Short mmCIF file of C-alpha atoms in Angstrom, two decimals:
data_model
loop_
_atom_site.label_atom_id
_atom_site.label_comp_id
_atom_site.label_asym_id
_atom_site.label_seq_id
_atom_site.Cartn_x
_atom_site.Cartn_y
_atom_site.Cartn_z
CA MET D 1 -0.23 -0.24 -0.01
CA GLY D 2 3.04 2.21 0.55
CA ILE D 3 2.13 3.59 3.79
CA ASP D 4 3.71 2.94 6.63
CA GLN D 5 1.29 1.62 9.32
CA ILE D 6 3.55 2.36 12.08
CA HIS D 7 5.04 5.87 11.80
CA HIS D 8 2.61 7.14 9.25
CA THR D 9 -0.68 6.77 11.11
CA GLN D 10 1.36 7.28 14.34
CA HIS D 11 2.60 10.65 12.23
CA VAL D 12 -1.36 11.16 11.17
CA PHE D 13 -2.79 10.92 14.59
CA ARG D 14 -0.70 13.90 15.82
CA LYS D 15 -1.46 15.82 13.70
CA ILE D 16 -5.22 14.61 14.19
CA LEU D 17 -4.77 15.08 18.08
CA ASP D 18 -3.18 18.57 17.32
CA SER D 19 -6.09 20.12 15.53
CA MET D 20 -8.78 19.00 17.72
CA ALA D 21 -7.12 20.48 20.74
CA LYS D 22 -6.94 23.51 19.04
CA PRO D 23 -10.05 23.60 17.08
CA GLY D 24 -9.43 25.94 13.20
CA THR D 25 -5.51 24.56 13.45
CA ILE D 26 -4.87 23.23 10.36
CA SER D 27 -2.77 20.62 10.47
CA THR D 28 -0.14 19.21 7.25
CA ILE D 29 -0.09 15.72 6.75
CA THR D 30 2.45 14.03 4.71
CA VAL D 31 0.31 11.96 1.35
CA ASN D 32 2.80 9.41 0.07
CA GLU D 33 3.45 9.83 -3.51
CA GLU D 34 2.61 6.03 -4.01
CA SER D 35 -1.04 6.62 -2.65
CA LYS D 36 -2.07 8.22 -6.18
CA LYS D 37 -1.79 4.93 -7.55
CA ARG D 38 -5.06 4.17 -5.74
CA GLN D 39 -7.71 5.28 -7.64
CA LEU D 40 -9.70 5.69 -5.10
CA SER D 41 -12.68 7.62 -4.48
CA CYS D 42 -11.62 9.76 -1.84
CA TYR D 43 -8.92 12.40 -0.62
CA ASP D 44 -5.45 10.30 0.54
CA THR D 45 -5.79 12.54 3.49
CA THR D 46 -9.35 10.99 4.09
CA LEU D 47 -7.59 7.56 3.44
CA LEU D 48 -4.84 7.98 6.04
CA ALA D 49 -7.46 9.54 8.25
CA ALA D 50 -9.17 6.22 8.35
CA LEU D 51 -7.05 4.02 8.38
CA THR D 52 -5.74 6.20 11.65
CA LEU D 53 -8.85 5.88 13.37
CA LEU D 54 -10.41 2.50 12.03
CA ASP D 55 -10.29 -1.16 12.85
CA ALA D 56 -12.43 -4.44 13.73
CA GLU D 57 -13.37 -2.98 16.82
CA VAL D 58 -15.33 0.74 14.66
CA THR D 59 -18.10 0.38 12.32
CA PHE D 60 -18.10 3.19 9.37
CA HIS D 61 -20.65 4.51 7.10
CA ILE D 62 -19.86 6.57 3.78
CA LEU D 63 -22.07 9.05 1.84
CA PRO D 64 -23.10 9.44 -0.26
CA ALA D 65 -24.66 6.06 -0.11
CA ASP D 66 -23.46 4.97 -3.83
CA GLN D 67 -19.92 4.56 -3.17
CA ILE D 68 -20.14 1.04 -3.12
CA GLU D 69 -16.27 0.75 -4.08
CA LEU D 70 -14.52 3.09 -1.32
CA LYS D 71 -17.48 1.73 0.92
CA GLU D 72 -15.00 -1.87 -0.02
CA LYS D 73 -11.71 -0.75 -0.21
CA ILE D 74 -11.64 0.44 3.07
CA SER D 75 -13.29 -1.91 5.12
CA GLN D 76 -10.47 -4.18 3.01
CA TYR D 77 -7.92 -1.94 4.10
CA THR D 78 -9.15 -0.85 7.77
CA LEU D 79 -11.30 -4.25 8.87
CA ALA D 80 -13.83 -2.29 9.77
CA GLN D 81 -17.76 -3.00 9.08
CA HIS D 82 -20.17 -0.69 7.31
CA ALA D 83 -23.12 0.10 9.72
CA PRO D 84 -26.35 2.34 8.70
CA ILE D 85 -26.29 5.66 9.81
CA GLU D 86 -27.21 4.86 13.01
CA GLU D 87 -25.00 2.78 14.08
CA ALA D 88 -21.64 3.74 12.66
CA ASP D 89 -19.07 5.17 14.86
CA PHE D 90 -17.35 7.28 11.72
CA ILE D 91 -19.18 8.61 9.17
CA ILE D 92 -17.19 9.24 6.02
CA ALA D 93 -18.64 11.93 4.06
CA VAL D 94 -16.14 12.14 0.42
CA LYS D 95 -16.53 15.13 -1.97
CA GLY D 96 -19.92 15.95 -3.75
CA CYS D 97 -22.24 14.83 -1.11
CA ALA D 98 -25.07 16.81 -1.57
CA GLU D 99 -25.51 19.04 1.39
CA ARG D 100 -29.05 17.38 1.97
CA GLU D 101 -28.07 14.17 2.54
CA LEU D 102 -25.05 15.47 4.28
CA VAL D 103 -28.00 17.50 6.69
CA ASP D 104 -30.31 14.24 7.21
CA ALA D 105 -27.57 11.77 8.35
CA MET D 106 -25.96 14.43 10.32
CA LEU D 107 -29.45 14.49 11.96
CA VAL D 108 -29.50 11.22 12.71
CA CYS D 109 -25.92 9.66 13.59
CA LYS D 110 -24.96 8.57 17.28
CA ASN D 111 -25.24 11.33 19.48
CA GLY D 112 -23.93 9.53 22.34
CA SER D 113 -25.75 9.86 25.75
CA LEU D 114 -25.89 12.14 28.85
CA ILE D 115 -24.00 9.08 30.44
CA ASP D 116 -21.26 7.94 27.76
CA PRO D 117 -21.18 10.95 25.91
CA ASN D 118 -17.97 9.21 23.74
CA GLY D 119 -21.02 7.49 22.35
CA SER D 120 -21.15 9.56 19.59
CA ALA D 121 -20.56 9.54 15.77
CA THR D 122 -17.12 11.01 14.63
CA TRP D 123 -17.00 12.74 11.19
CA ILE D 124 -14.64 13.33 8.63
CA ILE D 125 -15.46 15.53 6.18
CA GLU D 126 -13.97 16.12 2.63
CA GLU D 127 -13.61 19.77 1.98
CA GLU D 128 -12.11 21.70 -1.39
CA HIS D 129 -9.53 23.34 0.77
CA LEU D 130 -9.63 24.10 3.99
CA SER D 131 -7.87 27.62 4.97
CA ASN D 132 -8.23 30.49 7.99
CA GLN D 133 -9.60 32.78 5.76
CA GLY D 134 -12.64 33.95 6.83
CA GLY D 135 -15.74 31.48 6.57
CA LEU D 136 -17.26 30.75 10.06
CA THR D 137 -15.67 31.95 13.35
CA LEU D 138 -14.66 29.77 16.12
CA SER D 139 -14.23 29.94 20.30
CA GLY D 140 -14.41 28.00 22.89
CA PRO D 141 -12.11 25.11 24.70
CA GLY D 142 -8.57 25.05 22.82
CA ILE D 143 -8.99 29.07 21.16
CA ARG D 144 -6.69 31.16 23.09
CA SER D 145 -10.04 33.78 21.94
CA GLU D 146 -11.23 33.36 18.32
CA ALA D 147 -10.27 31.38 15.38
CA GLU D 148 -11.44 31.63 11.77
CA LEU D 149 -11.57 28.29 9.47
CA HIS D 150 -12.63 28.44 5.87
CA ILE D 151 -15.18 25.39 5.08
CA SER D 152 -17.67 24.77 2.77
CA PHE D 153 -20.54 24.57 5.67
CA THR D 154 -23.72 25.78 4.69
CA LEU D 155 -26.04 27.39 7.01
CA ALA D 156 -28.06 24.21 6.70
CA MET D 157 -25.03 22.08 8.26
CA THR D 158 -24.60 24.18 10.73
CA ALA D 159 -27.73 24.23 12.65
CA ALA D 160 -27.38 20.59 11.84
CA ARG D 161 -24.85 20.57 13.94
CA GLN D 162 -25.84 22.87 16.34
CA GLU D 163 -29.18 20.31 16.34
CA LYS D 164 -26.92 17.54 17.18
CA ILE D 165 -24.72 19.74 19.94
CA LYS D 166 -27.18 21.84 21.57
CA GLU D 167 -27.56 19.24 24.69
CA TYR D 168 -23.93 19.36 25.81
CA PRO D 169 -21.72 16.73 26.75
CA THR D 170 -23.47 14.87 24.01
CA GLY D 171 -22.31 15.59 19.97
CA ILE D 172 -20.60 15.11 16.96
CA ASP D 173 -16.59 15.93 16.63
CA LEU D 174 -15.82 17.14 13.33
CA LEU D 175 -12.81 16.26 11.30
CA PHE D 176 -12.18 17.65 7.59
CA THR D 177 -10.04 16.53 5.02
CA ASP D 178 -9.06 18.29 1.79
CA GLU D 179 -6.64 17.50 -1.40
CA VAL D 180 -3.49 18.72 -0.29
CA GLY D 181 -2.46 16.78 2.87
CA GLN D 182 -4.75 19.08 5.23
CA LEU D 183 -6.59 18.97 8.07
CA ALA D 184 -8.67 20.47 10.96
CA CYS D 185 -11.13 19.64 13.00
CA LEU D 186 -14.38 20.72 15.11
CA PRO D 187 -15.48 19.23 18.73
CA ARG D 188 -18.47 19.40 20.17
CA THR D 189 -17.04 22.08 22.57
CA THR D 190 -16.72 24.47 19.53
CA THR D 191 -19.00 27.66 19.33
CA VAL D 192 -19.27 28.39 15.54
CA ILE D 193 -20.80 31.45 14.40
CA HIS D 194 -21.25 31.94 10.06
CA ALA D 195 -20.23 34.54 8.32
CA GLU D 196 -23.55 34.80 7.07
CA GLU D 197 -25.34 34.83 10.15
CA VAL D 198 -22.95 38.12 11.33
CA LYS D 199 -24.31 39.51 8.04
CA MET Q 1 17.85 4.26 16.64
CA LYS Q 2 17.05 0.61 15.37
CA THR Q 3 14.97 -0.98 18.27
CA ASN Q 4 14.57 -4.75 18.37
CA HIS Q 5 10.89 -4.36 20.00
CA HIS Q 6 7.87 -3.37 18.26
CA PHE Q 7 7.66 0.55 17.68
CA ALA Q 8 6.69 1.40 20.94
CA PHE Q 9 5.55 -1.48 22.40
CA PHE Q 10 2.05 -1.87 21.81
CA ASP Q 11 -0.02 -3.51 18.67
CA GLU Q 12 -1.36 -1.40 16.45
CA GLY Q 13 -4.38 -2.37 17.74
CA SER Q 14 -4.13 -1.07 20.87
CA LYS Q 15 -2.33 2.53 20.11
CA LYS Q 16 -5.66 2.92 18.01
CA GLU Q 17 -7.91 2.18 20.38
CA ILE Q 18 -6.52 4.52 23.16
CA ARG Q 19 -5.85 7.10 20.29
CA ARG Q 20 -9.58 6.89 19.57
CA ALA Q 21 -10.45 7.58 23.25
CA ILE Q 22 -7.76 10.69 23.51
CA LEU Q 23 -9.74 11.86 20.37
CA LYS Q 24 -13.14 11.63 22.66
CA ALA Q 25 -11.13 12.86 26.16
CA VAL Q 26 -10.07 15.86 24.34
CA ALA Q 27 -13.32 16.85 22.75
CA ILE Q 28 -15.18 16.28 26.26
CA PRO Q 29 -12.61 18.42 28.75
CA GLY Q 30 -12.80 16.61 32.01
CA TYR Q 31 -15.21 13.55 31.03
CA GLN Q 32 -13.79 10.27 31.44
CA VAL Q 33 -13.43 8.25 28.65
CA PRO Q 34 -13.32 4.65 29.66
CA PHE Q 35 -10.86 2.66 27.65
CA SER Q 36 -9.91 -1.21 27.86
CA SER Q 37 -6.29 -1.03 29.59
CA ARG Q 38 -3.41 -3.37 28.77
CA GLU Q 39 -1.67 -5.52 30.82
CA MET Q 40 2.15 -3.29 31.34
CA PRO Q 41 5.12 -4.87 32.44
CA ILE Q 42 4.79 -2.50 35.54
CA ALA Q 43 2.00 -3.08 37.95
CA ARG Q 44 -0.70 -1.57 37.42
CA GLY Q 45 -1.23 2.02 39.85
CA TRP Q 46 2.46 2.68 38.80
CA GLY Q 47 2.41 5.03 35.75
CA THR Q 48 0.95 2.40 33.70
CA GLY Q 49 -2.17 4.80 32.40
CA GLY Q 50 0.21 7.77 31.42
CA LEU Q 51 2.47 5.10 29.57
CA GLN Q 52 0.19 3.92 27.56
CA ILE Q 53 -0.91 7.44 26.53
CA THR Q 54 2.38 8.01 26.28
CA LEU Q 55 3.01 4.59 23.99
CA SER Q 56 0.37 5.36 22.05
CA ILE Q 57 1.41 8.99 20.65
CA ILE Q 58 5.02 8.84 20.83
CA GLY Q 59 6.15 9.15 17.36
CA CYS Q 60 10.36 8.70 16.32
CA GLU Q 61 10.83 12.75 15.83
CA ASP Q 62 9.48 13.31 19.87
CA VAL Q 63 12.38 14.13 22.94
CA LEU Q 64 10.85 12.95 25.98
CA LYS Q 65 10.93 13.83 29.71
CA VAL Q 66 9.85 11.74 32.67
CA ILE Q 67 9.41 12.54 35.74
CA ASP Q 68 7.59 11.16 39.38
CA GLN Q 69 7.14 13.69 41.83
CA GLY Q 70 9.47 16.16 40.16
CA SER Q 71 12.58 13.49 39.49
CA ASP Q 72 13.74 13.19 36.67
CA GLU Q 73 16.00 10.26 39.02
CA SER Q 74 13.93 8.33 40.74
CA VAL Q 75 13.44 4.80 39.93
CA ASN Q 76 9.91 5.05 38.40
CA ALA Q 77 11.00 8.00 36.66
CA VAL Q 78 13.76 6.08 35.03
CA SER Q 79 12.45 2.57 34.57
CA ILE Q 80 9.59 4.00 32.14
CA LYS Q 81 11.75 6.47 30.62
CA LYS Q 82 13.89 3.22 29.86
CA LEU Q 83 11.00 1.54 28.88
CA VAL Q 84 9.89 3.42 26.18
CA GLN Q 85 13.53 4.80 25.04
CA THR Q 86 14.06 0.93 24.04
CA THR Q 87 10.79 0.74 22.03
CA THR Q 88 11.29 3.77 20.20
CA GLY Q 89 14.81 4.86 20.36
CA VAL Q 90 13.39 8.19 20.78
CA GLU Q 91 15.85 10.99 22.19
CA VAL Q 92 15.53 11.53 26.25
CA THR Q 93 15.61 15.24 27.94
CA ASP Q 94 15.50 16.38 31.23
CA LEU Q 95 15.03 19.68 30.24
CA THR Q 96 11.61 20.81 30.10
CA GLN Q 97 11.56 23.11 27.51
CA GLU Q 98 12.86 20.28 24.83
CA ALA Q 99 10.97 17.95 25.45
CA THR Q 100 7.80 17.36 23.12
CA ILE Q 101 5.93 14.93 25.33
CA ILE Q 102 6.34 15.20 29.37
CA GLN Q 103 5.12 12.61 31.54
CA SER Q 104 4.19 13.21 34.59
CA ARG Q 105 3.39 11.78 38.58
CA HIS Q 106 2.35 14.02 40.84
CA ARG Q 107 3.17 17.42 39.54
CA ILE Q 108 3.30 20.11 36.67
CA PRO Q 109 7.12 21.36 35.61
CA GLU Q 110 8.07 24.87 36.84
CA VAL Q 111 8.99 25.45 33.84
CA PRO Q 112 5.46 26.57 31.98
CA LEU Q 113 5.01 24.85 28.81
CA ASP Q 114 4.10 25.64 25.12
CA SER Q 115 1.38 25.09 22.94
CA ASN Q 116 3.75 22.60 21.01
CA GLN Q 117 4.39 19.97 24.17
CA ILE Q 118 1.88 17.42 25.88
CA LEU Q 119 1.67 17.03 29.29
CA VAL Q 120 0.86 13.09 30.32
CA LEU Q 121 -0.30 12.76 33.88
CA GLN Q 122 -0.74 9.65 35.64
CA VAL Q 123 -3.46 9.04 37.79
CA PRO Q 124 -4.32 6.49 40.49
CA ALA Q 125 -7.93 7.97 40.97
CA PRO Q 126 -9.64 9.89 38.67
CA GLU Q 127 -12.98 9.17 40.09
CA PRO Q 128 -13.34 12.74 42.28
CA LEU Q 129 -17.00 10.95 43.29
CA ARG Q 130 -15.76 8.15 44.87
CA ASP Q 131 -15.51 8.85 48.28
CA VAL Q 132 -19.12 9.93 48.29
CA GLU Q 133 -20.37 7.05 45.45
CA ALA Q 134 -18.46 3.70 45.63
CA ARG Q 135 -20.57 2.40 42.51
CA GLU Q 136 -19.37 3.34 39.18
CA TYR Q 137 -22.32 3.54 37.14
CA MET Q 138 -23.98 5.73 40.30
CA THR Q 139 -20.90 8.08 39.62
CA LYS Q 140 -21.97 8.21 35.80
CA ILE Q 141 -24.93 9.32 36.34
CA LEU Q 142 -23.81 11.95 39.22
CA HIS Q 143 -21.83 13.22 35.67
CA SER Q 144 -23.79 13.44 33.69
CA GLU Q 145 -26.56 15.12 35.77
CA GLU Q 146 -23.72 17.32 36.87
CA GLU Q 147 -24.91 16.64 40.55
CA TYR Q 148 -21.31 17.19 42.35
CA SER Q 149 -23.66 18.15 45.73
CA GLY Q 150 -20.67 15.00 47.00
CA ALA Q 151 -18.09 17.26 45.68
CA TRP Q 152 -18.70 20.62 47.08
CA LEU Q 153 -20.46 18.37 50.75
CA GLN Q 154 -16.22 17.50 51.37
CA LEU Q 155 -15.22 20.88 50.92
CA PHE Q 156 -17.19 21.75 52.87
CA GLU Q 157 -17.03 18.92 55.62
CA GLN Q 158 -13.37 19.50 55.78
CA ILE Q 159 -14.26 23.38 56.31
CA MET Q 160 -16.56 22.61 59.47
CA LYS Q 161 -13.77 20.06 60.81
CA PHE Q 162 -10.58 22.15 60.56
CA GLY Q 163 -11.42 25.63 59.48
CA ARG Q 164 -10.59 25.45 56.04
CA THR Q 165 -10.14 22.84 52.98
CA THR Q 166 -7.53 20.31 53.71
CA THR Q 167 -6.80 18.57 50.08
CA GLY Q 168 -2.89 17.73 50.20
CA ALA Q 169 -3.27 17.15 46.53
CA ASP Q 170 -5.74 16.12 43.53
CA HIS Q 171 -8.13 18.82 44.84
CA PRO Q 172 -10.80 18.51 42.38
CA VAL Q 173 -10.95 20.75 39.57
CA TYR Q 174 -14.62 21.92 37.57
CA VAL Q 175 -13.35 21.58 33.69
CA ASN Q 176 -15.46 23.93 31.05
CA HIS Q 177 -17.53 24.71 33.38
CA ARG Q 178 -19.41 21.48 33.45
CA TYR Q 179 -17.42 18.26 34.19
CA VAL Q 180 -15.49 18.59 37.48
CA MET Q 181 -12.32 16.09 37.31
CA ALA Q 182 -9.55 14.95 39.62
CA PRO Q 183 -6.63 16.69 38.30
CA SER Q 184 -4.35 13.82 39.60
CA PRO Q 185 -2.26 13.77 42.93
CA ILE Q 186 -0.43 16.67 41.77
CA PRO Q 187 0.00 19.62 45.27
CA ARG Q 188 -2.92 22.89 44.86
CA PHE Q 189 0.42 24.87 44.13
CA ASP Q 190 -0.42 23.54 40.30
CA ASN Q 191 -4.02 23.48 39.62
CA PRO Q 192 -3.94 26.91 38.30
CA LYS Q 193 -1.57 25.77 36.20
CA MET Q 194 -4.04 23.70 34.05
CA HIS Q 195 -6.80 26.47 33.36
CA GLN Q 196 -5.72 27.76 30.35
CA SER Q 197 -2.52 25.79 29.49
CA GLU Q 198 -0.78 26.75 26.59
CA ALA Q 199 0.07 22.86 26.01
CA LEU Q 200 -2.18 20.08 25.85
CA ILE Q 201 -2.82 18.02 29.22
CA LEU Q 202 -4.33 14.56 29.07
CA LEU Q 203 -4.67 11.84 31.53
CA GLY Q 204 -4.54 8.54 31.93
CA ALA Q 205 -5.48 5.78 34.65
CA GLY Q 206 -4.70 2.59 34.09
CA ARG Q 207 -5.96 0.75 36.54
CA GLU Q 208 -9.08 2.49 36.68
CA LYS Q 209 -9.30 2.18 32.96
CA LYS Q 210 -9.44 5.85 32.35
CA ILE Q 211 -8.44 8.72 29.55
CA TYR Q 212 -9.31 12.45 30.38
CA ALA Q 213 -8.24 15.35 28.93
CA VAL Q 214 -7.91 19.11 29.24
CA PRO Q 215 -7.33 20.95 25.99
CA PRO Q 216 -5.19 24.47 25.45
CA PHE Q 217 -6.87 27.21 26.65
CA THR Q 218 -9.57 25.13 28.77
CA ASP Q 219 -10.93 27.38 32.15
CA VAL Q 220 -10.00 25.15 34.91
CA ARG Q 221 -11.08 26.03 38.09
CA SER Q 222 -10.43 24.33 41.45
CA LEU Q 223 -13.25 24.00 43.72
CA ALA Q 224 -14.14 26.94 46.28
CA PHE Q 225 -16.46 28.57 48.25
CA ASP Q 226 -16.96 32.28 48.31
CA ASP Q 227 -15.92 33.24 51.82
CA TYR Q 228 -13.23 30.08 52.08
CA PRO Q 229 -11.44 31.30 48.57
CA PHE Q 230 -9.04 28.38 46.79
CA LYS Q 231 -5.20 28.58 48.72
CA VAL Q 232 -2.11 27.16 47.00
CA GLU Q 233 0.46 25.92 49.60
CA SER Q 234 2.77 28.87 50.64
CA PHE Q 235 6.33 28.93 50.92
CA SER Q 236 6.20 32.87 52.07
CA GLY Q 237 10.02 33.02 53.62
CA LYS Q 238 11.20 29.91 52.80
CA GLN Q 239 13.72 29.37 50.01
CA CYS Q 240 15.43 26.29 48.12
CA ARG Q 241 19.01 25.66 50.11
CA LEU Q 242 20.55 24.56 47.00
CA CYS Q 243 19.74 27.65 44.32
CA GLY Q 244 17.78 29.50 46.57
CA THR Q 245 14.86 30.39 44.91
CA SER Q 246 11.04 30.78 46.68
CA ASP Q 247 8.36 31.21 43.90
CA VAL Q 248 8.42 27.37 43.38
CA PHE Q 249 7.58 24.30 45.61
CA LEU Q 250 9.54 23.78 47.79
CA ASP Q 251 9.89 20.12 49.44
CA GLU Q 252 10.72 20.46 53.17
CA VAL Q 253 13.82 18.28 53.80
CA LEU Q 254 14.12 16.87 57.84
CA ALA Q 255 18.14 16.04 58.57
CA ALA Q 256 17.58 12.85 60.91
CA ASP Q 257 20.35 13.71 62.94
CA THR Q 258 20.30 17.03 64.11
CA GLY Q 259 16.45 17.92 63.09
CA GLU Q 260 17.02 20.75 61.55
CA VAL Q 261 14.17 21.70 58.29
CA SER Q 262 15.45 22.75 55.50
CA TYR Q 263 13.71 23.10 52.29
CA GLN Q 264 14.25 22.48 48.56
CA CYS Q 265 12.61 22.58 44.87
CA ASN Q 266 10.73 19.51 43.97
CA ASP Q 267 11.39 20.08 40.31
CA THR Q 268 14.79 18.98 40.25
CA SER Q 269 15.80 19.56 36.62
CA TYR Q 270 14.19 23.43 37.28
CA CYS Q 271 16.75 23.51 39.77
CA MET Q 272 19.64 22.02 38.37
CA GLU Q 273 18.89 23.97 35.66
CA ARG Q 274 19.39 27.32 38.02
CA LEU Q 275 22.47 25.92 39.49
CA ASN Q 276 23.99 25.54 36.27
CA GLN Q 277 22.93 28.76 35.13
CA ALA Q 278 24.26 30.61 38.30
CA GLU Q 279 27.67 28.87 37.94
CA LYS Q 280 28.31 29.88 34.64
CA ALA Q 281 27.55 33.15 35.36
CA GLU Q 282 29.96 32.76 37.99
CA VAL Q 283 32.41 31.33 35.78
CA GLU Q 284 32.43 34.55 33.30
CA ASN Q 285 32.58 36.86 36.19
CA ASN Q 286 35.26 35.51 37.74
CA TYR Q 287 38.00 34.17 34.68
CA ALA Q 288 36.30 35.73 31.72
#
């Protein structure tokens, strides 16, 4: 596969951890040249994140639903089982996932319970390009005062996320990946103000 | 450095599970995430939680520092350091500012940590409500309902009996205005260092199978009452007998033969660095 399952996944994990601990921080991971030969319908960053976090003990779901080949490949690479949205531990939304499909899935995915808030789904969402200019204004734990993160999150998506996290500590954690090896996170503790809301 | 062991001792499946627990812990500051604590080559209760976190996050580029009650050279710190170094080949250091991962038992270093560092604390008893409720499921319900009367009552009883709170270490804290958390048995002196810390703090309890975290720039308030505010240990009028500093956590040293009491920095690397700096300055001034 051309990926060092020990050191590469450790490197990716530390970048995810850094971005999760400091929401809005964009981390860059080393994307292996050989990975381009794999011709999967997801970014290498997404595949690396999946290889880092998934194994036979967890389940995943892929959006949009027609990504059958990717579903099989990720299952083969990680040994994780594909599961319905309502049961999946990880939900991977690859580029081209329609807003409606993503919002609907977000509203029904696992949210954890007040007793076990860790039983919620973690999302891996593909973005065109991550940047720190404009877009969402973030505040909360891990952020000194405020941070900016530019993602193509629509108002409906922000509203769906808000619906899921309104009863903190239950809620979902989001990991965004892009084509050039960048990733950023929005844990449930982050307060998000959409640029359009400010207008 | 090439090692004869699998990198970082653990199999990759174990690391993955612990890594997932760490990410959840960071996303829910102060919440104790259960994990399937592994058997380690050291006994449970001797830092296995911290060790499992360290082994799961460490990479070839990291520089590791391990301290036990402020000391880089105590048996426990040296053993853990050796185990991690033997299985990873990473560089180890005594200097706090050089380390990227600092595993510690019962202290937060005196040198302020920065945003590129991760502090891993070993925790013997992660549940701050255990003294008031023995059943794990019940404490989980209490946390879910943010029902912390028991924790407050414990402090209240101490004030009633002794006129002040008497927590020597492990004084409970409120994290991100939601969870009451055991900060591990650090002295009260170190509690304020957790508040809005620049470094990520990960806490691991191996025997109790829990991982929890305090992300950077997170509010961490020590439990206290308006009329009985939280106070750290005071060392006013005392100073380290070796380096002369007075604004750090000091150990009381009792000379067995004379009964004489003196004080010494608890953070040995901080003390050593100050002594070295003083010596260097002295050499430069006297022999230049």
